[in-house]
Coordinates of C-alpha atoms in Angstrom, one line a residue:
Chain A
M98 CA 76.9 111.4 -69.5
D99 CA 79.4 112.5 -67.1
T100 CA 78.2 112.4 -63.4
P101 CA 80.1 113.9 -60.6
T102 CA 81.8 111.3 -58.7
W103 CA 83.4 113.7 -55.8
N104 CA 81.4 112.1 -53.1
K105 CA 82.3 108.5 -54.5
P106 CA 84.7 106.3 -52.2
L107 CA 88.6 106.0 -53.3
T108 CA 90.8 103.9 -51.2
I109 CA 94.5 104.5 -52.1
V110 CA 96.7 101.4 -50.3
K111 CA 100.8 101.9 -50.2
V112 CA 102.3 98.5 -49.4
G113 CA 106.2 98.5 -48.6
G114 CA 108.5 96.5 -50.5
A115 CA 108.8 94.2 -47.9
V116 CA 105.4 92.8 -48.0
V117 CA 105.6 92.8 -51.8
E118 CA 108.3 90.5 -51.7
D119 CA 106.8 87.7 -49.2
E120 CA 104.4 85.5 -51.5
A121 CA 102.2 84.5 -48.4
Q122 CA 102.2 88.5 -47.2
L123 CA 101.4 89.6 -50.7
R124 CA 98.6 87.3 -51.2
Q125 CA 96.7 88.2 -48.0
L126 CA 97.4 92.0 -48.6
L127 CA 95.9 91.6 -52.2
T128 CA 92.9 89.6 -51.0
D129 CA 92.2 92.2 -48.5
F130 CA 92.6 95.1 -51.3
I131 CA 90.2 93.3 -53.8
A132 CA 87.8 93.2 -50.6
I133 CA 87.5 97.1 -50.4
K134 CA 84.4 98.5 -51.8
G135 CA 84.3 101.2 -54.5
A136 CA 87.6 102.6 -56.4
K137 CA 91.2 101.7 -55.4
I138 CA 94.5 102.3 -56.3
L139 CA 97.8 100.3 -54.9
V140 CA 101.1 102.1 -54.9
H141 CA 103.9 99.8 -53.8
G142 CA 107.2 100.1 -52.9
G143 CA 110.5 98.1 -54.3
G144 CA 112.1 96.1 -51.7
R145 CA 115.4 94.4 -51.3
R146 CA 115.2 92.2 -54.7
A147 CA 116.7 95.0 -56.6
T148 CA 120.0 94.9 -54.3
T149 CA 120.1 91.2 -54.5
I150 CA 119.5 91.4 -58.4
A151 CA 122.0 94.1 -59.0
G152 CA 124.5 92.4 -56.8
K153 CA 124.3 89.2 -59.3
L154 CA 124.9 91.4 -62.1
G155 CA 127.8 93.2 -60.5
I156 CA 126.5 96.2 -60.0
E157 CA 127.5 98.0 -56.6
T158 CA 124.8 99.3 -54.1
K159 CA 126.2 102.3 -52.8
M160 CA 124.6 104.0 -49.9
V161 CA 124.8 107.5 -48.2
E162 CA 123.6 108.3 -44.9
G163 CA 121.5 105.0 -45.2
R164 CA 120.1 106.1 -48.8
R165 CA 120.4 104.3 -52.1
I166 CA 122.4 106.2 -54.6
T167 CA 120.9 105.4 -57.9
D168 CA 123.3 106.0 -60.7
A169 CA 122.7 104.9 -64.4
E170 CA 123.0 101.0 -63.9
M171 CA 121.2 101.0 -61.0
L172 CA 118.3 102.6 -62.5
E173 CA 118.3 100.1 -64.9
V174 CA 118.0 97.5 -62.3
V175 CA 115.1 99.4 -60.3
T176 CA 113.4 100.0 -63.6
M177 CA 113.5 95.9 -64.3
V178 CA 112.7 95.4 -60.9
Y179 CA 110.0 97.6 -59.7
G180 CA 108.4 98.4 -63.2
G181 CA 108.7 94.7 -64.6
L182 CA 109.1 92.2 -62.3
V183 CA 107.3 93.5 -59.0
N184 CA 104.4 95.6 -61.1
K185 CA 103.6 92.7 -63.3
H186 CA 103.5 90.1 -61.2
I187 CA 100.8 92.1 -59.0
V188 CA 99.2 93.2 -62.1
A189 CA 98.6 89.4 -63.2
S190 CA 97.7 88.3 -59.2
L191 CA 95.0 91.0 -59.2
Q192 CA 93.6 90.2 -62.7
A193 CA 93.2 86.6 -61.6
M194 CA 91.3 87.7 -58.7
G195 CA 88.7 89.4 -60.8
A196 CA 90.3 93.2 -60.4
D197 CA 90.9 94.9 -63.8
A198 CA 94.5 96.2 -62.7
I199 CA 96.7 98.4 -64.8
G200 CA 100.5 98.7 -63.7
L201 CA 101.6 102.2 -64.2
T202 CA 104.8 104.1 -63.7
G203 CA 104.9 108.1 -63.4
A204 CA 106.2 108.1 -67.2
D205 CA 102.8 106.1 -68.1
A206 CA 100.4 108.5 -69.9
N207 CA 102.4 110.7 -67.5
V208 CA 100.5 110.1 -64.6
I209 CA 103.1 111.8 -61.8
Q210 CA 105.5 114.5 -63.3
A211 CA 109.0 114.6 -61.2
H212 CA 112.2 116.0 -61.5
R213 CA 115.7 114.5 -60.8
R214 CA 116.7 115.6 -57.2
P215 CA 119.1 118.3 -56.7
L216 CA 122.3 118.1 -54.7
K217 CA 121.5 118.0 -51.2
N218 CA 124.2 118.8 -48.8
G219 CA 126.7 117.9 -51.5
I220 CA 125.3 114.5 -52.0
D221 CA 124.1 113.3 -55.3
Y222 CA 121.4 110.8 -54.9
G223 CA 121.7 110.1 -58.9
W224 CA 118.3 109.1 -60.9
V225 CA 116.0 109.7 -58.1
G226 CA 112.6 111.8 -58.4
D227 CA 111.1 114.5 -56.6
V228 CA 107.5 114.3 -57.2
D229 CA 105.9 117.3 -58.9
R230 CA 102.5 116.6 -59.6
A231 CA 100.0 114.0 -60.1
D232 CA 97.4 113.9 -63.2
G233 CA 94.3 113.6 -61.2
D234 CA 92.1 113.8 -64.4
R235 CA 93.8 111.1 -65.9
L236 CA 93.9 108.6 -62.9
A237 CA 90.1 109.5 -62.3
S238 CA 89.2 108.7 -65.9
L239 CA 90.9 105.1 -65.9
L240 CA 89.1 104.5 -62.4
R241 CA 85.8 105.4 -63.9
D242 CA 86.4 103.0 -66.2
G243 CA 86.5 100.4 -63.6
I244 CA 90.1 100.1 -64.2
T245 CA 92.5 99.6 -60.6
P246 CA 95.9 101.3 -61.2
V247 CA 98.9 99.9 -59.6
I248 CA 101.6 102.0 -59.5
A249 CA 105.4 101.2 -59.1
P250 CA 107.7 103.5 -57.3
L251 CA 109.3 104.9 -60.4
T252 CA 108.5 108.8 -62.3
H253 CA 110.1 110.2 -65.2
D254 CA 111.9 113.7 -65.6
G255 CA 110.2 114.5 -69.1
Q256 CA 113.5 114.2 -70.6
G257 CA 113.6 110.5 -71.3
N258 CA 114.9 109.6 -68.0
M259 CA 113.3 107.3 -65.6
L260 CA 113.5 108.1 -61.8
N261 CA 113.8 106.0 -58.7
T262 CA 111.1 107.6 -56.3
N263 CA 109.7 107.3 -53.0
A264 CA 106.3 104.8 -53.1
D265 CA 105.0 107.1 -50.0
T266 CA 105.6 110.3 -51.3
M267 CA 103.8 109.3 -54.5
A268 CA 100.6 107.6 -52.6
Q269 CA 100.3 111.1 -50.7
T270 CA 100.6 113.1 -54.1
I271 CA 97.8 110.8 -56.1
A272 CA 95.5 110.8 -53.1
C273 CA 95.4 114.9 -53.2
A274 CA 95.3 114.8 -56.9
L275 CA 92.4 112.8 -56.9
V276 CA 90.3 115.0 -53.7
P277 CA 88.4 117.1 -56.7
H278 CA 87.2 113.7 -58.1
F279 CA 86.3 111.3 -55.0
T280 CA 86.2 111.1 -51.0
V281 CA 89.6 110.0 -51.0
S282 CA 90.9 107.6 -48.0
L283 CA 94.6 106.9 -48.0
R284 CA 96.0 103.8 -46.2
F285 CA 99.5 103.0 -45.6
A286 CA 100.0 98.9 -45.1
F287 CA 102.4 98.6 -41.8
E288 CA 104.2 96.0 -40.2
K289 CA 103.0 97.0 -36.8
Q290 CA 99.5 97.4 -35.6
G291 CA 99.5 101.1 -35.9
V292 CA 100.7 104.0 -34.1
M293 CA 102.1 103.3 -30.7
G294 CA 103.1 105.0 -27.6
N295 CA 106.1 102.7 -27.1
P296 CA 106.9 100.7 -30.3
D297 CA 107.5 97.4 -28.2
D298 CA 104.2 97.7 -26.1
P299 CA 101.3 96.6 -28.2
T300 CA 99.0 97.8 -25.6
T301 CA 100.0 101.4 -26.5
F302 CA 98.5 101.5 -29.8
I303 CA 96.7 104.6 -30.8
P304 CA 93.4 103.8 -32.5
H305 CA 92.8 107.5 -33.6
I306 CA 94.8 110.8 -33.7
T307 CA 93.5 113.9 -34.3
E308 CA 95.5 117.0 -35.3
E309 CA 95.0 118.4 -31.4
L310 CA 95.9 114.9 -30.1
F311 CA 99.1 114.8 -32.3
A312 CA 100.4 118.3 -31.4
Q313 CA 99.8 116.7 -27.5
L314 CA 101.8 113.6 -28.3
R315 CA 104.5 115.3 -29.9
A316 CA 104.9 117.9 -27.2
D317 CA 105.2 115.2 -24.6
G318 CA 107.5 113.2 -26.5
T319 CA 105.4 110.0 -26.8
I320 CA 105.5 110.3 -30.7
S321 CA 109.3 110.9 -32.1
G322 CA 111.6 109.6 -34.4
G323 CA 110.4 108.1 -37.9
M324 CA 106.9 108.3 -36.8
L325 CA 106.9 112.3 -36.8
P326 CA 107.1 112.7 -40.6
K327 CA 104.6 110.0 -41.2
L328 CA 102.1 111.8 -39.3
E329 CA 103.0 115.5 -40.6
N330 CA 102.4 113.8 -44.0
A331 CA 99.3 112.5 -43.1
L332 CA 97.8 115.7 -41.6
Q333 CA 99.1 117.4 -44.8
A334 CA 97.2 115.4 -46.9
L335 CA 94.1 116.0 -44.9
H336 CA 94.6 119.6 -44.8
Q337 CA 94.7 119.4 -49.0
G338 CA 91.0 117.4 -48.6
V339 CA 91.8 113.6 -48.4
A340 CA 89.0 112.4 -45.8
E341 CA 91.0 110.1 -43.7
V342 CA 94.6 108.5 -43.8
R343 CA 95.1 105.4 -41.8
I344 CA 98.9 104.3 -40.6
G345 CA 97.9 100.5 -40.0
Q346 CA 95.2 100.5 -37.9
T347 CA 95.5 104.0 -36.5
V348 CA 93.0 106.4 -38.2
I349 CA 94.1 109.8 -38.5
T350 CA 91.6 112.8 -39.1
R351 CA 91.5 116.4 -38.8
Chain B
M181 CA 79.6 112.7 -77.3
D182 CA 81.0 109.3 -78.6
T183 CA 81.3 110.3 -82.3
P184 CA 82.2 106.8 -84.8
T185 CA 86.1 106.5 -85.2
W186 CA 86.0 103.5 -87.7
N187 CA 86.7 105.8 -90.2
K188 CA 89.6 107.6 -89.0
P189 CA 93.3 106.2 -89.5
L190 CA 95.3 104.0 -86.7
T191 CA 98.9 102.9 -87.6
I192 CA 100.2 100.3 -85.6
V193 CA 103.9 99.6 -85.5
K194 CA 105.7 96.4 -84.6
V195 CA 109.7 96.8 -83.7
G196 CA 112.1 93.9 -83.5
G197 CA 114.3 93.6 -80.5
A198 CA 117.8 94.4 -82.5
V199 CA 116.4 97.7 -83.2
V200 CA 115.2 98.6 -79.6
E201 CA 118.1 97.7 -78.2
D202 CA 120.5 100.1 -80.3
E203 CA 120.1 103.4 -79.4
A204 CA 120.6 105.4 -82.5
Q205 CA 118.2 103.0 -84.4
L206 CA 115.7 103.1 -81.6
R207 CA 115.8 107.2 -81.8
Q208 CA 115.4 107.2 -85.6
L209 CA 112.3 104.7 -85.4
L210 CA 110.7 106.6 -82.7
T211 CA 111.3 109.8 -84.5
D212 CA 109.5 108.1 -87.4
F213 CA 106.6 106.8 -85.2
I214 CA 106.2 109.9 -83.6
A215 CA 105.8 111.7 -87.2
I216 CA 103.1 109.2 -87.9
K217 CA 99.5 111.3 -88.0
G218 CA 96.4 109.8 -86.5
A219 CA 96.4 107.3 -83.7
K220 CA 99.5 105.1 -83.2
I221 CA 100.6 101.8 -81.2
L222 CA 103.6 100.6 -81.0
V223 CA 104.6 96.7 -80.5
H224 CA 108.0 96.0 -79.6
G225 CA 110.1 92.7 -79.5
G226 CA 112.4 91.5 -76.7
G227 CA 115.9 91.5 -78.1
R228 CA 118.9 89.8 -76.8
R229 CA 119.3 91.7 -73.4
A230 CA 117.2 88.9 -71.9
T231 CA 119.8 86.3 -72.7
T232 CA 122.7 88.5 -71.4
I233 CA 121.1 89.5 -68.3
A234 CA 119.8 86.0 -67.8
G235 CA 123.4 84.8 -68.1
K236 CA 124.7 87.3 -65.5
L237 CA 122.2 86.2 -62.9
G238 CA 123.2 82.6 -63.7
I239 CA 120.3 81.5 -65.7
E240 CA 121.0 79.1 -68.3
T241 CA 119.3 80.0 -71.5
K242 CA 117.6 76.6 -73.3
M243 CA 117.1 76.5 -76.7
V244 CA 114.8 73.7 -78.6
E245 CA 114.9 73.6 -82.3
G246 CA 116.0 77.6 -82.4
R247 CA 113.4 78.5 -80.0
R248 CA 113.8 79.7 -76.3
I249 CA 112.4 77.9 -73.7
T250 CA 110.6 80.2 -71.0
D251 CA 111.4 78.3 -67.7
A252 CA 110.1 80.1 -64.4
E253 CA 113.4 82.0 -64.0
M254 CA 113.5 83.1 -67.9
L255 CA 110.2 84.4 -67.5
E256 CA 111.3 86.7 -64.3
V257 CA 114.1 87.7 -66.7
V258 CA 112.0 88.5 -70.0
T259 CA 109.2 90.2 -67.3
M260 CA 111.9 92.4 -66.0
V261 CA 113.8 93.3 -69.3
Y262 CA 110.8 93.4 -71.6
G263 CA 108.0 94.7 -69.4
G264 CA 110.2 97.3 -67.3
L265 CA 113.7 98.2 -68.8
V266 CA 112.8 98.1 -72.8
N267 CA 109.3 99.1 -72.2
K268 CA 109.7 102.1 -70.0
H269 CA 112.9 103.5 -71.8
I270 CA 110.7 103.6 -74.8
V271 CA 107.6 105.2 -72.7
A272 CA 109.9 107.6 -71.2
S273 CA 111.6 108.4 -74.6
L274 CA 108.1 108.8 -76.3
Q275 CA 107.0 110.8 -73.5
A276 CA 110.0 113.2 -73.9
M277 CA 109.3 113.7 -77.7
G278 CA 105.5 115.0 -76.9
A279 CA 103.8 111.5 -77.5
D280 CA 101.4 110.6 -74.3
A281 CA 102.7 107.0 -74.4
I282 CA 101.6 104.2 -72.0
G283 CA 103.3 100.8 -71.1
L284 CA 101.3 97.9 -71.4
T285 CA 101.5 94.1 -71.4
G286 CA 98.7 91.9 -72.1
A287 CA 98.0 91.6 -68.5
D288 CA 97.6 95.9 -68.2
A289 CA 93.8 96.2 -68.3
N290 CA 93.3 92.7 -69.3
V291 CA 94.0 94.3 -73.3
I292 CA 95.5 91.1 -74.3
Q293 CA 94.4 87.5 -73.4
A294 CA 96.3 84.3 -74.1
H295 CA 96.8 80.8 -72.9
R296 CA 99.9 78.8 -71.7
R297 CA 100.8 77.1 -75.3
P298 CA 100.4 73.4 -74.8
L299 CA 103.2 70.7 -75.4
K300 CA 104.0 70.8 -79.5
N301 CA 105.3 67.8 -80.5
G302 CA 106.3 66.6 -77.2
I303 CA 108.1 69.9 -76.6
D304 CA 107.0 72.4 -73.6
Y305 CA 108.1 75.7 -74.5
G306 CA 107.2 76.8 -70.8
W307 CA 105.6 79.8 -69.9
V308 CA 105.1 81.0 -73.6
G309 CA 101.5 82.7 -74.4
D310 CA 99.6 81.7 -77.5
V311 CA 97.1 85.2 -78.0
D312 CA 93.4 84.3 -77.8
R313 CA 92.1 87.7 -78.3
A314 CA 92.9 91.5 -77.7
D315 CA 90.2 93.7 -76.1
G316 CA 89.6 95.9 -79.0
D317 CA 87.1 98.5 -77.2
R318 CA 89.5 99.2 -74.4
L319 CA 92.7 100.1 -76.4
A320 CA 90.1 102.3 -78.7
S321 CA 89.3 104.2 -75.5
L322 CA 92.6 104.6 -74.9
L323 CA 93.4 105.8 -78.3
R324 CA 90.2 108.2 -78.4
D325 CA 91.7 109.8 -74.9
G326 CA 94.8 110.6 -76.9
I327 CA 97.2 107.9 -75.4
T328 CA 99.6 106.0 -77.5
P329 CA 100.0 102.5 -76.3
V330 CA 103.5 100.7 -76.0
I331 CA 103.0 97.1 -75.8
A332 CA 105.5 94.7 -74.6
P333 CA 105.8 91.0 -75.7
L334 CA 104.3 89.6 -72.5
T335 CA 100.7 88.5 -72.0
H336 CA 99.2 86.7 -69.1
D337 CA 97.3 83.5 -68.5
G338 CA 94.5 85.0 -66.3
Q339 CA 95.3 82.7 -63.7
G340 CA 98.3 85.0 -62.3
N341 CA 100.9 83.9 -64.3
M342 CA 102.6 86.4 -67.1
L343 CA 103.4 84.5 -70.4
N344 CA 106.5 85.2 -72.9
T345 CA 104.7 86.1 -76.1
N346 CA 105.6 86.7 -79.9
A347 CA 105.4 90.5 -80.8
D348 CA 104.3 89.8 -84.5
T349 CA 101.3 87.8 -83.3
M350 CA 100.4 90.3 -80.5
A351 CA 100.5 93.3 -83.1
Q352 CA 98.6 91.4 -85.6
T353 CA 95.7 90.3 -83.1
I354 CA 95.5 93.9 -81.9
A355 CA 95.4 95.0 -85.3
C356 CA 92.4 92.9 -86.2
A357 CA 90.9 93.6 -82.8
L358 CA 90.8 97.3 -84.0
V359 CA 89.2 97.2 -87.1
P360 CA 85.6 97.9 -85.7
H361 CA 87.2 101.3 -84.4
F362 CA 89.4 102.7 -86.8
T363 CA 90.9 102.1 -90.4
V364 CA 94.0 100.3 -89.6
S365 CA 97.3 100.2 -91.2
L366 CA 99.9 97.5 -89.9
R367 CA 103.3 97.9 -90.1
F368 CA 106.5 95.6 -89.6
A369 CA 109.8 97.6 -89.2
F370 CA 112.4 95.2 -91.2
E371 CA 116.3 95.5 -91.5
K372 CA 115.9 95.1 -95.2
Q373 CA 114.1 97.6 -97.4
G374 CA 110.8 95.0 -97.9
V375 CA 110.4 91.8 -99.3
M376 CA 112.7 90.7 -102.1
G377 CA 112.8 88.5 -104.8
N378 CA 116.3 87.8 -104.1
P379 CA 117.4 88.6 -100.4
D380 CA 120.9 89.3 -101.5
D381 CA 119.6 91.8 -104.6
P382 CA 118.2 95.2 -103.7
T383 CA 117.1 95.4 -107.2
T384 CA 114.9 92.8 -106.6
F385 CA 112.6 95.0 -104.2
I386 CA 109.1 94.2 -104.5
P387 CA 107.2 97.5 -103.6
H388 CA 103.5 96.1 -103.9
I389 CA 102.1 92.5 -103.2
T390 CA 98.3 91.7 -103.5
E391 CA 96.8 88.6 -103.4
E392 CA 97.1 87.6 -106.6
L393 CA 100.7 88.5 -107.0
F394 CA 101.5 86.8 -103.7
A395 CA 100.0 83.5 -105.1
Q396 CA 102.3 83.8 -108.1
L397 CA 105.3 84.5 -106.4
R398 CA 104.8 81.5 -104.3
A399 CA 104.3 79.1 -107.3
D400 CA 107.3 80.4 -109.0
G401 CA 109.3 80.1 -105.8
T402 CA 110.4 83.5 -106.0
I403 CA 109.0 84.0 -102.2
S404 CA 109.8 80.9 -99.6
G405 CA 111.4 80.4 -96.6
G406 CA 110.3 82.9 -93.3
M407 CA 109.1 85.2 -95.9
L408 CA 105.9 82.6 -96.4
P409 CA 104.4 82.8 -92.9
K410 CA 104.5 86.6 -92.9
L411 CA 103.1 87.4 -95.7
E412 CA 100.3 84.5 -94.9
N413 CA 99.6 86.2 -91.6
A414 CA 99.4 90.0 -93.2
L415 CA 96.8 88.3 -95.7
Q416 CA 95.0 86.9 -93.3
A417 CA 94.9 90.1 -91.0
L418 CA 93.8 92.0 -94.5
H419 CA 90.9 89.3 -94.9
Q420 CA 90.0 90.4 -91.1
G421 CA 89.6 94.0 -92.2
V422 CA 93.0 95.6 -91.8
A423 CA 93.3 98.1 -94.8
E424 CA 96.7 97.7 -95.7
V425 CA 99.9 95.8 -94.0
R426 CA 103.5 96.7 -94.9
I427 CA 106.6 94.9 -94.2
G428 CA 109.6 97.3 -94.4
Q429 CA 108.6 99.3 -97.5
T430 CA 106.6 96.8 -99.3
V431 CA 102.8 97.3 -99.2
I432 CA 100.4 94.3 -99.1
T433 CA 96.8 94.9 -99.8
R434 CA 94.1 92.5 -101.0

């Protein structure tokens, strides 16, 4: 019998590429992840291994304004490294720890649909995906079967091509798509304790941010730079029904 | 409502690494695969790309008695190439052709359990898997949801390690595990028309082999060499309830 599951908890954890590449940090992250009660999804970033392996294969890493250009050769490398090496290592590790993990890219069971990014300011980012939507019903069906999806930062364009894709955006899209099925909490693992008034001063850690406080912290310049879009995205997710977002140990709610 | 599905057809196609690496051949194979009615699973081999990429990465390919030794570095390469590059290319292609494909290794949702091969005649094959069993219930559940599994020649040991694994064995194990759920047909794509009395003479093609005919062809020496274990495995699958095995266009039944 299909019982409604919208009030059951689901935790989506996004972890960056740097953690994934450090075996000790990865082990700790997976131990913490396994301990989370209820349904869960892990979304992982790529990391620098793709650059190293591309270099050994004689494939040049091209950056424009600090962003990786994914040409056809680099797409093969990230598909191998993110979708094969990194993803299967995490899946096998979680299986050994007792979680029934399944590795997915957006192409697998078409769980995340995307399109190739159009030119931006005349820059062609290559085989990079902009996310359109996630299939919440399909993911919910896997979760209800006791499966833990482990999602690599890759999507597809529906025309046979894989696309290199931002893991933060994927995590957020998945979180919003699962709102009709679960009470969703979205956590971004973070190298610092959380959001800080001054990134260099641990005593300025901000434990809880509401929409009101965010407006204030932005206005007075306490929060600026790369943290602004992160918090804007978090608030957007909350507006779409996600119950709670965490950046490190900072809790963000409406 | 869960209706019994044991009498519904399921076709499992195993395709070798050489076909997978040739874009035109792969396209033809996928077109034929898509045209098969009913539930289906594709099991693919690895191919020589792993050797090429290993070479570029400065990883030596070690062979003993014609078999690849999978040391830790080579395991990373086959995990990348088979589980990432090859598998996701097929998944994205099938999605574009209208099949709701999902890429799996044995580790994903623990669909195939294996153990690391023990020393054989004093030879350590390294991170190579011997298959124990497939989870027919899990695969049947995916198939009933309209999903088409695309399986890479990789399993895991349940202790966090991936294992390089023979695709023929995986296909056969999956076929037998799905007998309680479907009427299973197992097809091995083959570079020749099928089983031949004389491999160099197309007129000696054998369209249909029964257990009785096989005993006769083996006794008189018509079938020998590498074809013997292939046919023995086919007959074993038939004894475990698989309805039909095809090697190329040769149909094998009890």
